[in-house]
Amino acid sequence: MRIKGDNIKENRKLIAGRLYKIWANRTIQFEEEETADIVNINFSIAENQYGIYGNEYKPPFIEDNGGKKADILAFVIDEGKEKFSSWVLDVKKAVGGEDIIYHLIEQLTESMKHKKSITTYLDDFVEEQHVGYITRDLQRDRIQETICKKSTYLSKEQENLECMPTLIKTQAQRKLLKEQVKLGLLCDFQNNCMKMGNDIIPLESYISQEKDGKFVYELNVASS
């Protein structure tokens, strides 16, 4: 067994930041603290497979202060067939505001690095990767409106640069460059992807449903 994890003890709350090993079919319930939104993570474990689960996981060698991490990290690993499936997901009440999106991308990016610290020991395995977010409200129109406003703003400011003195122009160009980066990130997100270094990572969105007064999503994790 290449990946180590704690055994789950029945009737005991799972501790954030730890990895747990799953040996058989079972459901682990994750509840987002601020919104009380629930994700039921349904592990389907076939013969000679095992699962790994962590919520808000980061490697122990990363400092706590300022460390970003996604809510859910999960694997189903088949060492005999040398393949595995992975999930890096965060839970948000609503996804549409630009600051929420920037923060979400930071969380997913950092958690992909955290995941890499584990999967480096599976680098000869074939991976089926899932990266994204679970939300009750995905506001595509709002995101598109922000993209249009930023594009218009940048076009006008680019025209204004021609009339500026050199020193002021240099400062303005730096500001515009930052806004262009943000615009690119929003455009990528609207197209269901994010950039991580030279890689383009597809993003998956899952919409939770109201059930008995709470928003719930059933996440099925398995490796075929």
PDB file of C-alpha atoms in Angstrom:
ATOM      1  CA  MET A   1       0.000   0.000   0.000  1.00  0.00           C
ATOM      2  CA  ARG A   2       1.694   3.182  -1.186  1.00  0.00           C
ATOM      3  CA  ILE A   3      -0.542   5.790   0.473  1.00  0.00           C
ATOM      4  CA  LYS A   4      -0.971   5.831   4.241  1.00  0.00           C
ATOM      5  CA  GLY A   5      -4.080   7.018   6.072  1.00  0.00           C
ATOM      6  CA  ASP A   6      -5.719   6.732   9.476  1.00  0.00           C
ATOM      7  CA  ASN A   7      -8.487   4.209  10.000  1.00  0.00           C
ATOM      8  CA  ILE A   8     -11.933   5.726  10.521  1.00  0.00           C
ATOM      9  CA  LYS A   9     -13.255   5.123  14.017  1.00  0.00           C
ATOM     10  CA  GLU A  10     -17.012   4.778  14.153  1.00  0.00           C
ATOM     11  CA  ASN A  11     -19.006   7.497  15.951  1.00  0.00           C
ATOM     12  CA  ARG A  12     -15.970   9.798  16.051  1.00  0.00           C
ATOM     13  CA  LYS A  13     -15.756  13.037  14.107  1.00  0.00           C
ATOM     14  CA  LEU A  14     -13.120  13.096  11.383  1.00  0.00           C
ATOM     15  CA  ILE A  15     -10.334  15.599  11.998  1.00  0.00           C
ATOM     16  CA  ALA A  16      -9.684  18.252   9.382  1.00  0.00           C
ATOM     17  CA  GLY A  17      -6.239  18.116   7.816  1.00  0.00           C
ATOM     18  CA  ARG A  18      -5.796  14.366   8.195  1.00  0.00           C
ATOM     19  CA  LEU A  19      -5.934  11.619   5.604  1.00  0.00           C
ATOM     20  CA  TYR A  20      -8.184   8.622   6.205  1.00  0.00           C
ATOM     21  CA  LYS A  21      -8.112   5.264   4.450  1.00  0.00           C
ATOM     22  CA  ILE A  22     -11.361   3.654   3.253  1.00  0.00           C
ATOM     23  CA  TRP A  23     -11.337  -0.111   2.765  1.00  0.00           C
ATOM     24  CA  ALA A  24     -14.949  -0.763   1.709  1.00  0.00           C
ATOM     25  CA  ASN A  25     -18.041   0.961   0.353  1.00  0.00           C
ATOM     26  CA  ARG A  26     -19.136   3.735   2.693  1.00  0.00           C
ATOM     27  CA  THR A  27     -20.502   7.280   2.767  1.00  0.00           C
ATOM     28  CA  ILE A  28     -18.606  10.106   4.451  1.00  0.00           C
ATOM     29  CA  GLN A  29     -20.577  13.269   5.150  1.00  0.00           C
ATOM     30  CA  PHE A  30     -18.862  16.635   4.793  1.00  0.00           C
ATOM     31  CA  GLU A  31     -20.656  19.698   6.187  1.00  0.00           C
ATOM     32  CA  GLU A  32     -19.491  23.194   5.274  1.00  0.00           C
ATOM     33  CA  GLU A  33     -19.249  25.112   8.549  1.00  0.00           C
ATOM     34  CA  GLU A  34     -20.475  28.541   7.412  1.00  0.00           C
ATOM     35  CA  THR A  35     -23.462  27.473   5.310  1.00  0.00           C
ATOM     36  CA  ALA A  36     -24.197  23.979   6.690  1.00  0.00           C
ATOM     37  CA  ASP A  37     -24.313  22.708   3.096  1.00  0.00           C
ATOM     38  CA  ILE A  38     -23.733  18.953   2.991  1.00  0.00           C
ATOM     39  CA  VAL A  39     -21.811  16.727   0.607  1.00  0.00           C
ATOM     40  CA  ASN A  40     -22.348  12.988   0.944  1.00  0.00           C
ATOM     41  CA  ILE A  41     -19.184  11.405  -0.447  1.00  0.00           C
ATOM     42  CA  ASN A  42     -20.198   7.923  -1.562  1.00  0.00           C
ATOM     43  CA  PHE A  43     -17.087   5.751  -1.888  1.00  0.00           C
ATOM     44  CA  SER A  44     -17.454   2.719  -4.124  1.00  0.00           C
ATOM     45  CA  ILE A  45     -14.492   0.438  -3.452  1.00  0.00           C
ATOM     46  CA  ALA A  46     -13.989  -2.602  -5.669  1.00  0.00           C
ATOM     47  CA  GLU A  47     -11.806  -5.615  -4.909  1.00  0.00           C
ATOM     48  CA  ASN A  48      -8.103  -4.730  -4.512  1.00  0.00           C
ATOM     49  CA  GLN A  49      -8.919  -1.008  -4.263  1.00  0.00           C
ATOM     50  CA  TYR A  50      -8.892   1.470  -1.389  1.00  0.00           C
ATOM     51  CA  GLY A  51      -9.963   5.043  -0.871  1.00  0.00           C
ATOM     52  CA  ILE A  52      -8.287   8.056   0.693  1.00  0.00           C
ATOM     53  CA  TYR A  53     -10.212  11.019   2.117  1.00  0.00           C
ATOM     54  CA  GLY A  54      -9.272  14.317   3.709  1.00  0.00           C
ATOM     55  CA  ASN A  55     -11.146  17.539   4.333  1.00  0.00           C
ATOM     56  CA  GLU A  56      -9.194  20.811   4.301  1.00  0.00           C
ATOM     57  CA  TYR A  57      -6.075  18.728   3.831  1.00  0.00           C
ATOM     58  CA  LYS A  58      -2.601  20.173   3.495  1.00  0.00           C
ATOM     59  CA  PRO A  59       0.730  18.410   4.020  1.00  0.00           C
ATOM     60  CA  PRO A  60       2.085  18.648   7.576  1.00  0.00           C
ATOM     61  CA  PHE A  61       5.202  20.459   6.339  1.00  0.00           C
ATOM     62  CA  ILE A  62       3.103  23.458   5.162  1.00  0.00           C
ATOM     63  CA  GLU A  63       2.541  26.236   7.722  1.00  0.00           C
ATOM     64  CA  ASP A  64      -0.996  26.776   9.002  1.00  0.00           C
ATOM     65  CA  ASN A  65      -0.972  30.572   8.705  1.00  0.00           C
ATOM     66  CA  GLY A  66      -2.252  31.717   5.332  1.00  0.00           C
ATOM     67  CA  GLY A  67      -2.324  28.223   3.875  1.00  0.00           C
ATOM     68  CA  LYS A  68      -5.206  27.767   1.449  1.00  0.00           C
ATOM     69  CA  LYS A  69      -6.885  24.439   0.877  1.00  0.00           C
ATOM     70  CA  ALA A  70     -10.044  23.081  -0.705  1.00  0.00           C
ATOM     71  CA  ASP A  71     -12.746  21.396   1.342  1.00  0.00           C
ATOM     72  CA  ILE A  72     -12.613  17.904  -0.163  1.00  0.00           C
ATOM     73  CA  LEU A  73      -9.720  15.704  -1.265  1.00  0.00           C
ATOM     74  CA  ALA A  74     -10.566  12.133  -2.251  1.00  0.00           C
ATOM     75  CA  PHE A  75      -8.958   9.212  -4.079  1.00  0.00           C
ATOM     76  CA  VAL A  76      -9.905   5.733  -5.134  1.00  0.00           C
ATOM     77  CA  ILE A  77      -6.712   3.815  -5.867  1.00  0.00           C
ATOM     78  CA  ASP A  78      -6.231   0.517  -7.669  1.00  0.00           C
ATOM     79  CA  GLU A  79      -2.615  -0.480  -7.224  1.00  0.00           C
ATOM     80  CA  GLY A  80      -3.038  -3.769  -9.079  1.00  0.00           C
ATOM     81  CA  LYS A  81      -4.167  -2.014 -12.268  1.00  0.00           C
ATOM     82  CA  GLU A  82      -1.878   0.968 -11.553  1.00  0.00           C
ATOM     83  CA  LYS A  83      -4.595   3.594 -11.854  1.00  0.00           C
ATOM     84  CA  PHE A  84      -6.528   5.945  -9.600  1.00  0.00           C
ATOM     85  CA  SER A  85      -9.234   8.598  -9.605  1.00  0.00           C
ATOM     86  CA  SER A  86      -8.939  11.850  -7.668  1.00  0.00           C
ATOM     87  CA  TRP A  87     -11.216  14.701  -6.589  1.00  0.00           C
ATOM     88  CA  VAL A  88     -10.225  18.194  -5.414  1.00  0.00           C
ATOM     89  CA  LEU A  89     -13.398  20.151  -4.667  1.00  0.00           C
ATOM     90  CA  ASP A  90     -14.488  23.185  -2.680  1.00  0.00           C
ATOM     91  CA  VAL A  91     -17.978  24.016  -1.425  1.00  0.00           C
ATOM     92  CA  LYS A  92     -19.382  27.525  -1.925  1.00  0.00           C
ATOM     93  CA  LYS A  93     -22.840  28.904  -1.173  1.00  0.00           C
ATOM     94  CA  ALA A  94     -22.813  30.913  -4.406  1.00  0.00           C
ATOM     95  CA  VAL A  95     -20.288  31.296  -7.223  1.00  0.00           C
ATOM     96  CA  GLY A  96     -20.534  34.493  -9.233  1.00  0.00           C
ATOM     97  CA  GLY A  97     -18.762  37.333  -7.464  1.00  0.00           C
ATOM     98  CA  GLU A  98     -15.270  37.928  -8.799  1.00  0.00           C
ATOM     99  CA  ASP A  99     -13.595  37.904  -5.369  1.00  0.00           C
ATOM    100  CA  ILE A 100     -15.207  34.534  -4.617  1.00  0.00           C
ATOM    101  CA  ILE A 101     -13.871  33.177  -7.900  1.00  0.00           C
ATOM    102  CA  TYR A 102     -10.337  34.489  -7.304  1.00  0.00           C
ATOM    103  CA  HIS A 103     -10.331  32.920  -3.844  1.00  0.00           C
ATOM    104  CA  LEU A 104     -11.753  29.645  -5.170  1.00  0.00           C
ATOM    105  CA  ILE A 105      -9.041  29.409  -7.825  1.00  0.00           C
ATOM    106  CA  GLU A 106      -6.372  30.046  -5.174  1.00  0.00           C
ATOM    107  CA  GLN A 107      -7.819  27.274  -3.005  1.00  0.00           C
ATOM    108  CA  LEU A 108      -7.982  24.789  -5.858  1.00  0.00           C
ATOM    109  CA  THR A 109      -4.477  25.685  -7.052  1.00  0.00           C
ATOM    110  CA  GLU A 110      -2.970  25.216  -3.596  1.00  0.00           C
ATOM    111  CA  SER A 111      -4.857  21.964  -3.039  1.00  0.00           C
ATOM    112  CA  MET A 112      -3.634  20.652  -6.374  1.00  0.00           C
ATOM    113  CA  LYS A 113      -0.114  21.213  -5.029  1.00  0.00           C
ATOM    114  CA  HIS A 114      -1.083  19.424  -1.810  1.00  0.00           C
ATOM    115  CA  LYS A 115      -2.457  16.551  -3.894  1.00  0.00           C
ATOM    116  CA  LYS A 116       0.780  16.443  -5.887  1.00  0.00           C
ATOM    117  CA  SER A 117       2.721  15.832  -2.678  1.00  0.00           C
ATOM    118  CA  ILE A 118       0.721  12.586  -2.351  1.00  0.00           C
ATOM    119  CA  THR A 119       0.451  11.461  -5.962  1.00  0.00           C
ATOM    120  CA  THR A 120       4.156  11.844  -6.639  1.00  0.00           C
ATOM    121  CA  TYR A 121       4.300   8.302  -5.264  1.00  0.00           C
ATOM    122  CA  LEU A 122       1.774   7.250  -7.931  1.00  0.00           C
ATOM    123  CA  ASP A 123       3.512   8.962 -10.836  1.00  0.00           C
ATOM    124  CA  ASP A 124       3.588   5.705 -12.831  1.00  0.00           C
ATOM    125  CA  PHE A 125      -0.199   5.292 -12.421  1.00  0.00           C
ATOM    126  CA  VAL A 126      -2.900   6.475 -14.832  1.00  0.00           C
ATOM    127  CA  GLU A 127      -5.029   9.205 -13.207  1.00  0.00           C
ATOM    128  CA  GLU A 128      -8.630  10.233 -13.793  1.00  0.00           C
ATOM    129  CA  GLN A 129      -8.727  13.747 -12.331  1.00  0.00           C
ATOM    130  CA  HIS A 130     -11.707  15.783 -11.100  1.00  0.00           C
ATOM    131  CA  VAL A 131     -11.191  19.400 -10.004  1.00  0.00           C
ATOM    132  CA  GLY A 132     -13.964  21.884  -9.293  1.00  0.00           C
ATOM    133  CA  TYR A 133     -16.599  23.108  -6.885  1.00  0.00           C
ATOM    134  CA  ILE A 134     -20.005  22.358  -5.402  1.00  0.00           C
ATOM    135  CA  THR A 135     -22.489  25.193  -5.043  1.00  0.00           C
ATOM    136  CA  ARG A 136     -26.188  25.828  -4.643  1.00  0.00           C
ATOM    137  CA  ASP A 137     -26.052  28.878  -6.940  1.00  0.00           C
ATOM    138  CA  LEU A 138     -23.816  29.168 -10.015  1.00  0.00           C
ATOM    139  CA  GLN A 139     -24.276  32.710 -11.384  1.00  0.00           C
ATOM    140  CA  ARG A 140     -23.072  32.476 -14.987  1.00  0.00           C
ATOM    141  CA  ASP A 141     -24.809  35.717 -16.055  1.00  0.00           C
ATOM    142  CA  ARG A 142     -23.134  37.656 -13.270  1.00  0.00           C
ATOM    143  CA  ILE A 143     -19.709  36.305 -14.254  1.00  0.00           C
ATOM    144  CA  GLN A 144     -20.300  37.246 -17.894  1.00  0.00           C
ATOM    145  CA  GLU A 145     -21.390  40.750 -16.911  1.00  0.00           C
ATOM    146  CA  THR A 146     -18.170  41.222 -14.927  1.00  0.00           C
ATOM    147  CA  ILE A 147     -16.124  40.002 -17.901  1.00  0.00           C
ATOM    148  CA  CYS A 148     -17.835  42.502 -20.217  1.00  0.00           C
ATOM    149  CA  LYS A 149     -17.329  45.399 -17.800  1.00  0.00           C
ATOM    150  CA  LYS A 150     -13.646  44.567 -17.299  1.00  0.00           C
ATOM    151  CA  SER A 151     -13.078  44.228 -21.038  1.00  0.00           C
ATOM    152  CA  THR A 152     -14.668  47.622 -21.704  1.00  0.00           C
ATOM    153  CA  TYR A 153     -12.705  49.247 -18.885  1.00  0.00           C
ATOM    154  CA  LEU A 154      -9.398  47.826 -20.098  1.00  0.00           C
ATOM    155  CA  SER A 155     -10.029  48.951 -23.683  1.00  0.00           C
ATOM    156  CA  LYS A 156     -10.732  52.531 -22.587  1.00  0.00           C
ATOM    157  CA  GLU A 157      -7.768  52.655 -20.226  1.00  0.00           C
ATOM    158  CA  GLN A 158      -5.482  51.288 -22.926  1.00  0.00           C
ATOM    159  CA  GLU A 159      -6.510  54.182 -25.164  1.00  0.00           C
ATOM    160  CA  ASN A 160      -5.894  56.687 -22.362  1.00  0.00           C
ATOM    161  CA  LEU A 161      -2.301  55.472 -21.946  1.00  0.00           C
ATOM    162  CA  GLU A 162      -1.262  57.222 -25.137  1.00  0.00           C
ATOM    163  CA  CYS A 163      -1.873  60.650 -23.593  1.00  0.00           C
ATOM    164  CA  MET A 164      -0.058  60.043 -20.298  1.00  0.00           C
ATOM    165  CA  PRO A 165       3.435  61.233 -19.248  1.00  0.00           C
ATOM    166  CA  THR A 166       5.989  58.421 -19.173  1.00  0.00           C
ATOM    167  CA  LEU A 167       6.144  57.942 -15.373  1.00  0.00           C
ATOM    168  CA  ILE A 168       2.378  57.924 -14.914  1.00  0.00           C
ATOM    169  CA  LYS A 169       2.016  55.708 -17.980  1.00  0.00           C
ATOM    170  CA  THR A 170       4.355  53.088 -16.501  1.00  0.00           C
ATOM    171  CA  GLN A 171       2.362  52.990 -13.257  1.00  0.00           C
ATOM    172  CA  ALA A 172      -0.914  52.760 -15.159  1.00  0.00           C
ATOM    173  CA  GLN A 173       0.426  49.917 -17.299  1.00  0.00           C
ATOM    174  CA  ARG A 174       1.287  47.914 -14.178  1.00  0.00           C
ATOM    175  CA  LYS A 175      -2.238  48.379 -12.880  1.00  0.00           C
ATOM    176  CA  LEU A 176      -3.745  47.372 -16.214  1.00  0.00           C
ATOM    177  CA  LEU A 177      -1.562  44.282 -16.366  1.00  0.00           C
ATOM    178  CA  LYS A 178      -2.975  43.085 -13.041  1.00  0.00           C
ATOM    179  CA  GLU A 179      -6.517  43.694 -14.295  1.00  0.00           C
ATOM    180  CA  GLN A 180      -5.758  41.806 -17.500  1.00  0.00           C
ATOM    181  CA  VAL A 181      -4.595  38.815 -15.457  1.00  0.00           C
ATOM    182  CA  LYS A 182      -7.851  38.910 -13.478  1.00  0.00           C
ATOM    183  CA  LEU A 183      -9.869  39.142 -16.682  1.00  0.00           C
ATOM    184  CA  GLY A 184      -8.056  36.139 -18.118  1.00  0.00           C
ATOM    185  CA  LEU A 185      -8.757  34.154 -14.976  1.00  0.00           C
ATOM    186  CA  LEU A 186     -12.480  35.020 -15.134  1.00  0.00           C
ATOM    187  CA  CYS A 187     -12.664  34.121 -18.837  1.00  0.00           C
ATOM    188  CA  ASP A 188     -11.002  30.778 -18.171  1.00  0.00           C
ATOM    189  CA  PHE A 189     -13.365  30.105 -15.275  1.00  0.00           C
ATOM    190  CA  GLN A 190     -16.400  30.927 -17.425  1.00  0.00           C
ATOM    191  CA  ASN A 191     -15.030  28.393 -19.933  1.00  0.00           C
ATOM    192  CA  ASN A 192     -14.723  25.765 -17.181  1.00  0.00           C
ATOM    193  CA  CYS A 193     -10.971  25.733 -16.775  1.00  0.00           C
ATOM    194  CA  MET A 194      -8.083  27.305 -14.893  1.00  0.00           C
ATOM    195  CA  LYS A 195      -4.387  27.664 -15.638  1.00  0.00           C
ATOM    196  CA  MET A 196      -1.765  26.158 -13.367  1.00  0.00           C
ATOM    197  CA  GLY A 197       1.699  26.886 -14.668  1.00  0.00           C
ATOM    198  CA  ASN A 198       1.729  25.695 -18.272  1.00  0.00           C
ATOM    199  CA  ASP A 199      -1.197  23.335 -17.708  1.00  0.00           C
ATOM    200  CA  ILE A 200      -4.877  23.987 -18.376  1.00  0.00           C
ATOM    201  CA  ILE A 201      -7.002  22.234 -15.751  1.00  0.00           C
ATOM    202  CA  PRO A 202     -10.654  21.451 -16.638  1.00  0.00           C
ATOM    203  CA  LEU A 203     -13.087  22.554 -13.921  1.00  0.00           C
ATOM    204  CA  GLU A 204     -16.238  20.664 -12.987  1.00  0.00           C
ATOM    205  CA  SER A 205     -19.271  22.275 -11.341  1.00  0.00           C
ATOM    206  CA  TYR A 206     -21.802  20.405  -9.231  1.00  0.00           C
ATOM    207  CA  ILE A 207     -25.126  21.909  -8.142  1.00  0.00           C
ATOM    208  CA  SER A 208     -26.500  20.918  -4.744  1.00  0.00           C
ATOM    209  CA  GLN A 209     -30.221  20.461  -4.151  1.00  0.00           C
ATOM    210  CA  GLU A 210     -32.398  21.464  -1.219  1.00  0.00           C
ATOM    211  CA  LYS A 211     -33.478  18.552   0.952  1.00  0.00           C
ATOM    212  CA  ASP A 212     -35.182  18.791   4.340  1.00  0.00           C
ATOM    213  CA  GLY A 213     -34.158  22.432   4.722  1.00  0.00           C
ATOM    214  CA  LYS A 214     -30.500  21.924   3.771  1.00  0.00           C
ATOM    215  CA  PHE A 215     -28.599  21.941   0.509  1.00  0.00           C
ATOM    216  CA  VAL A 216     -27.132  18.523  -0.265  1.00  0.00           C
ATOM    217  CA  TYR A 217     -25.001  17.011  -3.014  1.00  0.00           C
ATOM    218  CA  GLU A 218     -24.409  13.302  -3.558  1.00  0.00           C
ATOM    219  CA  LEU A 219     -20.821  12.857  -4.774  1.00  0.00           C
ATOM    220  CA  ASN A 220     -20.057   9.388  -6.104  1.00  0.00           C
ATOM    221  CA  VAL A 221     -16.360   8.484  -6.122  1.00  0.00           C
ATOM    222  CA  ALA A 222     -15.049   5.339  -7.767  1.00  0.00           C
ATOM    223  CA  SER A 223     -12.313   4.044 -10.031  1.00  0.00           C
ATOM    224  CA  SER A 224     -13.510   1.877 -12.909  1.00  0.00           C
TER     225      SER A 224
END
